[in-house]
């Protein structure tokens, strides 16, 4: 067609129709496309609308709209979730089977016929292995292991979502411990899944450092979830921050079978938040047992010392008693000897042997006749009595 000025033109519909013919003839069959899900919205009518994109170091390089009709979505969605453990969501890298469609009214769109869930899991696993290799090359895998946990960790910082079931289980398990131990960890909230999870946890870890408090350990908690939900804990930036963190980092992420890169670089990891609570309480139980052991040892030592002292006292008492008895016996023996000597020196005993004792009128014992005169009074004592006599004559014996 030509306008009044002789220029050839076609109308928009024809242009779009030619594009439709060209595009759809270029891709007449279904083909598999790898892309990232940058937006997803399931409509009430059952259709699911997605925005697929691709980025490189410079940023976004490609974008396309895609549709999963309700007739396919009701099969694709539950199957994808059963394999990956997660619904189709933003941030996923997917492999989709599409039919190229071009509408004169709505432009280019991709009609999704199928999604390969194994591919999404494989992409995450490949990224995970690359992250592990990078951390190993940079010497970051074992840096946390060089930090020392105190014998009784009390000042604890917890990074988790405040409304997360795992965090509530952790706190309840601490509070309801049968020993009555009191532990009061401080929460630093963070997103625990999704594309913003790594940066949110890193921000929380920064907040712990900015608090100016010297924590004994930092605990990262997250309960169970799908593999893709927990894939953020394989993020290189997050793992790198944990590896180089100045405080010991303990992780409890996911289920028993889960093991993430963040677990690998952490100082310690356990399977679940309640298991981490048990791990912390274990320090207190060990300390309590150690103190109880000391108490028992002290009690036993005191008991043994008291027994030895009592035995020593009893021995000393027996020795003192024996020595005292010997002393008494010796004294009694001496008394007996003295008594015998006194008794043997008693004048009455001498008198009993036939001797007599003479005293003058004043009662003074007379040891001889010298100085006596006739008429002096003399008392002569015998064993059976006394004689009051007068001196008639004094005869001195020649020497």
PDB file of N, CA, C and O in Angstrom, residues 33 67 103 159 161 169 175 345 394:
ATOM      1  N   UNK A  33      13.590 -24.647  27.024  1.00  0.00           N
ATOM      2  CA  UNK A  33      14.287 -23.387  27.290  1.00  0.00           C
ATOM      3  C   UNK A  33      14.688 -23.345  28.765  1.00  0.00           C
ATOM      4  O   UNK A  33      13.885 -23.652  29.658  1.00  0.00           O
ATOM      5  N   UNK A  67       2.971 -18.712  29.902  1.00  0.00           N
ATOM      6  CA  UNK A  67       1.669 -19.080  30.464  1.00  0.00           C
ATOM      7  C   UNK A  67       1.609 -20.595  30.587  1.00  0.00           C
ATOM      8  O   UNK A  67       2.036 -21.331  29.690  1.00  0.00           O
ATOM      9  N   UNK A 103       0.833 -13.373  19.380  1.00  0.00           N
ATOM     10  CA  UNK A 103      -0.514 -12.842  19.206  1.00  0.00           C
ATOM     11  C   UNK A 103      -0.419 -11.422  18.670  1.00  0.00           C
ATOM     12  O   UNK A 103       0.392 -10.627  19.139  1.00  0.00           O
ATOM     13  N   UNK A 159      20.041 -16.063  65.166  1.00  0.00           N
ATOM     14  CA  UNK A 159      19.570 -15.509  63.892  1.00  0.00           C
ATOM     15  C   UNK A 159      18.492 -16.444  63.368  1.00  0.00           C
ATOM     16  O   UNK A 159      18.754 -17.604  63.053  1.00  0.00           O
ATOM     17  N   UNK A 161      13.896 -16.375  62.053  1.00  0.00           N
ATOM     18  CA  UNK A 161      12.645 -15.626  61.904  1.00  0.00           C
ATOM     19  C   UNK A 161      11.860 -15.745  63.203  1.00  0.00           C
ATOM     20  O   UNK A 161      11.708 -16.841  63.745  1.00  0.00           O
ATOM     21  N   UNK A 169      10.348 -23.834  68.735  1.00  0.00           N
ATOM     22  CA  UNK A 169      10.734 -25.141  69.311  1.00  0.00           C
ATOM     23  C   UNK A 169      12.038 -25.028  70.088  1.00  0.00           C
ATOM     24  O   UNK A 169      12.189 -25.621  71.165  1.00  0.00           O
ATOM     25  N   UNK A 175      13.604 -23.567  77.576  1.00  0.00           N
ATOM     26  CA  UNK A 175      12.863 -23.154  78.776  1.00  0.00           C
ATOM     27  C   UNK A 175      12.365 -24.336  79.583  1.00  0.00           C
ATOM     28  O   UNK A 175      12.253 -24.255  80.812  1.00  0.00           O
ATOM     29  N   UNK A 345      57.309 -46.254 160.242  1.00  0.00           N
ATOM     30  CA  UNK A 345      57.926 -45.257 161.126  1.00  0.00           C
ATOM     31  C   UNK A 345      56.986 -44.792 162.234  1.00  0.00           C
ATOM     32  O   UNK A 345      57.368 -43.972 163.076  1.00  0.00           O
ATOM     33  N   UNK A 394      69.248 -40.970 188.895  1.00  0.00           N
ATOM     34  CA  UNK A 394      69.761 -40.814 187.529  1.00  0.00           C
ATOM     35  C   UNK A 394      71.128 -41.461 187.451  1.00  0.00           C
ATOM     36  O   UNK A 394      72.034 -41.152 188.271  1.00  0.00           O
TER      37      UNK A 394
END
